[in-house]
């Protein structure tokens, strides 16, 4: 799954802002609390899928990288703080939509991206996740994919 | 004749990206209005005079599919292009059945231009 996430990210980021992550994909990341984090929950349209009754994608990015990526999305405009969160939310939305499409035929409804503040939208299973870290000239970011607690199928792979 | 466009997306960054891309379509653009959700978009369609609506799916208050359903119920005949990550087969089939074009996110300028050109056929 991590290799697939790499492909998904590379495609999304090159289309959104004409960038490609640098090799290698596995890099040391700064402490999570130094990243701007955007969470995007998702729930199945009907019944349960491989992510159980839901899950979430978390996109964390160093502030300088977030500014650079959102500036690219805005054709060079200097993004405001709210633009950065908004733009990262849109990147998270694209990543999550593509990831679900790639990993499961079951349809899921995506929620609205939110900056991490307070409790998570629902209990997540930390052991059922894909984690990818990426390096760009301006910094690093990481993408994590969580299934809800109680999901019966592992998404690790 | 200038084309009046409504962009409905809860992301202000995405609305600006779409607006910029529209400038590459060759369309002579008239008024471009924006709405942050389906409810606000529906109200704009009811009160405005639009030639094209570009609509996201996942939005707060009212999503894009609900907005399109309401437009059809109220016989609001504005051509719609859905621009969304929501690309499941069921959703695309539903959109086709409702005469709605679909552009997946992340979109390329060419992809959006193609969809808009198709909506307008030979009238560009």
Coordinates of C-alpha atoms in Angstrom, one line a residue:
Chain A
X1 CA 0.0 0.0 0.0
X2 CA 2.8 2.4 0.8
X3 CA 4.2 2.1 -2.7
X4 CA 0.8 2.8 -4.2
X5 CA 0.5 5.9 -1.9
X6 CA 3.7 7.1 -3.4
X7 CA 2.3 6.8 -6.9
X8 CA -0.9 8.5 -5.9
X9 CA 0.9 11.4 -4.3
X10 CA 3.3 11.9 -7.2
X11 CA 0.4 12.0 -9.6
X12 CA -1.7 14.3 -7.5
X13 CA 1.0 16.8 -6.7
X14 CA 2.4 17.0 -10.2
X15 CA -1.1 17.8 -11.5
X16 CA -2.0 20.2 -8.8
X17 CA 1.2 22.2 -8.8
X18 CA 3.6 20.7 -11.3
X19 CA 6.0 19.2 -8.7
X20 CA 7.4 15.8 -8.1
X21 CA 8.7 14.5 -4.7
X22 CA 12.4 13.8 -4.5
X23 CA 13.8 10.3 -4.0
X24 CA 14.1 8.5 -1.8
X25 CA 10.5 8.2 -0.5
X26 CA 11.5 7.1 3.0
X27 CA 13.0 10.1 4.8
X28 CA 13.4 11.3 8.4
X29 CA 10.5 13.6 9.2
X30 CA 10.5 16.3 11.8
X31 CA 8.4 15.9 14.9
X32 CA 4.7 15.7 14.1
X33 CA 4.0 18.8 16.1
X34 CA 6.1 20.8 13.7
X35 CA 3.8 19.9 10.8
X36 CA 0.7 21.5 9.7
X37 CA -1.8 18.7 9.8
X38 CA -5.1 18.4 7.9
X39 CA -7.4 15.5 8.6
X40 CA -10.0 14.2 6.2
X41 CA -12.5 11.6 7.4
X42 CA -14.4 9.2 5.2
X43 CA -17.4 6.9 5.7
X44 CA -18.7 4.1 3.5
X45 CA -21.8 4.9 1.4
X46 CA -23.4 1.6 2.3
X47 CA -22.5 -1.1 4.9
X48 CA -18.8 -1.6 5.5
X49 CA -15.8 -1.8 3.3
X50 CA -12.1 -2.6 3.8
X51 CA -11.8 0.4 6.0
X52 CA -14.6 -0.8 8.3
X53 CA -17.1 1.9 9.2
X54 CA -14.8 4.7 8.2
X55 CA -11.3 6.0 8.3
X56 CA -9.3 9.1 7.9
X57 CA -6.4 10.5 5.9
X58 CA -4.0 12.8 7.6
X59 CA -1.7 15.1 5.6
X60 CA 1.1 16.7 7.6
X61 CA 3.5 19.2 6.0
X62 CA 6.2 21.5 7.2
X63 CA 5.0 25.1 7.0
X64 CA 7.5 26.2 4.4
X65 CA 6.6 23.4 2.1
X66 CA 2.9 24.0 2.6
X67 CA 3.4 27.6 1.6
X68 CA 5.3 26.6 -1.5
X69 CA 2.8 24.0 -2.6
X70 CA -0.2 26.2 -2.1
X71 CA 1.6 29.1 -3.8
X72 CA 2.1 26.9 -6.8
X73 CA -1.6 25.9 -6.8
X74 CA -2.4 29.7 -6.9
X75 CA 0.0 30.3 -9.7
X76 CA 2.6 32.1 -7.6
X77 CA 0.3 34.0 -5.2
X78 CA 1.5 34.3 -1.7
X79 CA -0.9 32.2 0.3
X80 CA -2.5 33.5 3.5
X81 CA -2.7 31.2 6.6
X82 CA -6.3 30.2 5.7
X83 CA -5.2 29.6 2.1
X84 CA -2.6 27.1 3.4
X85 CA -5.1 25.1 5.3
X86 CA -7.6 25.3 2.5
X87 CA -5.0 24.3 -0.1
X88 CA -3.7 21.4 2.0
X89 CA -7.3 20.3 2.6
X90 CA -7.8 20.2 -1.2
X91 CA -4.6 18.1 -1.6
X92 CA -5.8 15.8 1.2
X93 CA -9.1 15.5 -0.6
X94 CA -7.5 14.5 -3.9
X95 CA -5.1 12.0 -2.1
X96 CA -8.0 10.4 -0.2
X97 CA -10.3 10.1 -3.2
X98 CA -7.5 8.5 -5.2
X99 CA -6.4 6.2 -2.4
X100 CA -9.9 4.9 -1.8
X101 CA -10.4 4.4 -5.5
X102 CA -7.1 2.5 -5.7
X103 CA -7.5 0.3 -2.6
X104 CA -11.2 -0.6 -2.5
X105 CA -14.1 -0.9 -4.9
X106 CA -16.5 0.1 -2.1
X107 CA -17.6 3.7 -2.4
X108 CA -16.9 6.0 0.5
X109 CA -18.1 9.5 1.1
X110 CA -15.3 12.0 1.9
X111 CA -15.9 14.5 4.7
X112 CA -14.6 18.0 4.9
X113 CA -10.9 18.5 5.6
X114 CA -10.2 20.0 9.0
X115 CA -7.0 21.3 10.6
X116 CA -6.2 19.0 13.5
X117 CA -7.6 20.6 16.7
X118 CA -9.2 18.6 19.5
X119 CA -10.2 15.0 19.3
X120 CA -10.3 12.9 16.2
X121 CA -13.6 12.5 14.4
X122 CA -13.8 8.9 15.6
X123 CA -11.6 6.3 17.2
X124 CA -8.9 5.2 14.8
X125 CA -6.9 2.0 14.7
X126 CA -3.3 3.1 14.7
X127 CA -1.9 -0.3 13.7
X128 CA -4.0 -0.3 10.5
X129 CA -2.4 2.4 8.5
X130 CA -0.3 3.3 5.5
X131 CA 2.4 5.9 6.2
X132 CA 4.4 7.6 3.5
X133 CA 6.9 10.4 3.9
X134 CA 8.1 12.6 1.1
X135 CA 10.9 15.1 0.7
X136 CA 10.8 18.3 -1.4
X137 CA 13.3 21.1 -1.6
X138 CA 11.3 23.2 0.9
X139 CA 10.7 20.4 3.4
X140 CA 9.0 17.1 4.2
X141 CA 5.5 15.9 4.5
X142 CA 3.8 12.7 5.5
X143 CA 0.6 11.1 4.5
X144 CA -1.1 8.6 6.9
X145 CA -4.2 6.5 6.1
X146 CA -6.1 5.1 9.1
X147 CA -9.0 2.7 9.3
X148 CA -11.5 2.9 12.0
X149 CA -11.2 0.9 15.1
X150 CA -12.9 -2.5 14.7
X151 CA -12.3 -2.8 10.9
X152 CA -11.8 -6.4 10.2
X153 CA -9.4 -6.2 7.2
X154 CA -5.9 -4.9 7.5
X155 CA -5.0 -2.1 5.1
X156 CA -1.3 -2.5 5.7
X157 CA 0.6 -3.9 2.8
Chain B
X1 CA -21.5 36.5 -26.4
X2 CA -19.9 36.4 -22.9
X3 CA -20.5 33.3 -20.8
X4 CA -21.7 33.7 -17.2
X5 CA -20.2 31.0 -15.0
X6 CA -20.9 29.8 -11.5
X7 CA -18.2 28.0 -9.5
X8 CA -19.4 26.0 -6.5
X9 CA -16.7 24.5 -4.3
X10 CA -16.1 24.7 -0.6
X11 CA -12.3 25.4 -1.2
X12 CA -11.5 29.0 -2.0
X13 CA -8.1 27.9 -3.4
X14 CA -9.8 25.4 -5.7
X15 CA -12.3 28.1 -6.9
X16 CA -9.4 30.4 -7.8
X17 CA -7.7 27.5 -9.6
X18 CA -10.8 26.8 -11.6
X19 CA -11.3 30.5 -12.4
X20 CA -7.7 30.8 -13.6
X21 CA -8.1 27.7 -15.8
X22 CA -11.3 29.0 -17.3
X23 CA -9.3 31.9 -18.6
X24 CA -7.5 29.3 -20.7
X25 CA -10.6 27.9 -22.4
X26 CA -11.0 30.5 -25.1
X27 CA -14.4 31.3 -23.7
X28 CA -15.4 34.9 -23.7
X29 CA -16.1 35.1 -20.0
X30 CA -18.8 37.3 -18.6
X31 CA -19.7 37.3 -14.9
X32 CA -18.0 34.7 -12.8
X33 CA -19.7 34.1 -9.4
X34 CA -18.6 31.7 -6.6
X35 CA -20.5 29.8 -4.0
X36 CA -19.0 27.8 -1.1
X37 CA -21.6 25.0 -0.9
X38 CA -24.6 23.5 -2.8
X39 CA -27.2 25.5 -0.9
X40 CA -25.5 28.8 -1.8
X41 CA -24.9 27.6 -5.3
X42 CA -28.6 26.7 -5.7
X43 CA -29.6 30.1 -4.6
X44 CA -27.3 31.7 -7.1
X45 CA -28.7 29.6 -9.9
X46 CA -32.3 30.5 -8.9
X47 CA -31.5 34.2 -8.9
X48 CA -28.8 34.5 -11.6
X49 CA -28.5 34.0 -15.3
X50 CA -25.7 31.4 -15.8
X51 CA -24.6 29.6 -18.9
X52 CA -22.4 27.1 -17.0
X53 CA -22.0 25.8 -13.5
X54 CA -18.9 24.0 -12.3
X55 CA -19.8 22.1 -9.2
X56 CA -17.9 20.0 -6.6
X57 CA -19.5 17.0 -4.9
X58 CA -18.3 17.0 -1.3
X59 CA -19.4 20.2 0.4
X60 CA -21.0 21.2 3.7
X61 CA -24.7 22.1 4.0
X62 CA -25.7 20.7 0.6
X63 CA -23.5 18.5 -1.6
X64 CA -23.2 18.9 -5.3
X65 CA -25.4 15.9 -6.2
X66 CA -28.2 17.3 -4.0
X67 CA -27.8 20.6 -5.7
X68 CA -28.0 19.1 -9.2
X69 CA -31.1 17.1 -8.1
X70 CA -32.8 20.3 -6.9
X71 CA -31.9 22.1 -10.1
X72 CA -33.5 19.3 -12.1
X73 CA -36.6 19.3 -9.9
X74 CA -37.0 23.0 -10.4
X75 CA -36.2 22.8 -14.1
X76 CA -33.2 25.1 -13.8
X77 CA -31.6 24.2 -17.1
X78 CA -28.0 25.4 -16.5
X79 CA -25.4 23.0 -18.0
X80 CA -23.3 21.5 -15.2
X81 CA -19.8 20.1 -15.1
X82 CA -18.9 18.3 -11.9
X83 CA -15.3 18.8 -10.8
X84 CA -14.6 16.3 -8.0
X85 CA -12.5 13.5 -6.6
X86 CA -15.7 11.5 -6.4
X87 CA -15.1 9.2 -9.3
X88 CA -16.9 6.0 -8.4
X89 CA -18.6 4.2 -11.3
X90 CA -22.0 4.6 -9.6
X91 CA -21.6 8.4 -9.2
X92 CA -20.3 8.8 -12.8
X93 CA -23.3 6.8 -14.1
X94 CA -25.7 9.0 -12.1
X95 CA -24.1 12.1 -13.5
X96 CA -24.3 10.8 -17.0
X97 CA -28.0 10.0 -16.5
X98 CA -28.6 13.5 -15.4
X99 CA -26.7 15.0 -18.4
X100 CA -23.8 16.2 -16.3
X101 CA -20.2 16.2 -17.5
X102 CA -17.5 15.0 -15.1
X103 CA -13.9 16.2 -14.6
X104 CA -11.8 14.3 -12.0
X105 CA -9.6 16.1 -9.6
X106 CA -6.8 16.8 -9.8
X107 CA -7.7 18.2 -13.2
X108 CA -5.4 19.3 -15.9
X109 CA -6.2 22.5 -17.8
X110 CA -6.7 20.4 -20.9
X111 CA -9.2 18.2 -19.1
X112 CA -11.3 21.1 -17.8
X113 CA -11.1 22.9 -21.2
X114 CA -12.3 19.7 -23.0
X115 CA -15.3 19.3 -20.7
X116 CA -16.3 22.9 -21.1
X117 CA -15.9 22.9 -24.8
X118 CA -18.0 19.7 -25.0
X119 CA -20.8 21.4 -23.0
X120 CA -20.9 24.3 -25.5
X121 CA -20.4 22.1 -28.6
X122 CA -19.9 24.1 -31.7
X123 CA -21.1 27.3 -30.1
X124 CA -17.7 28.5 -29.0

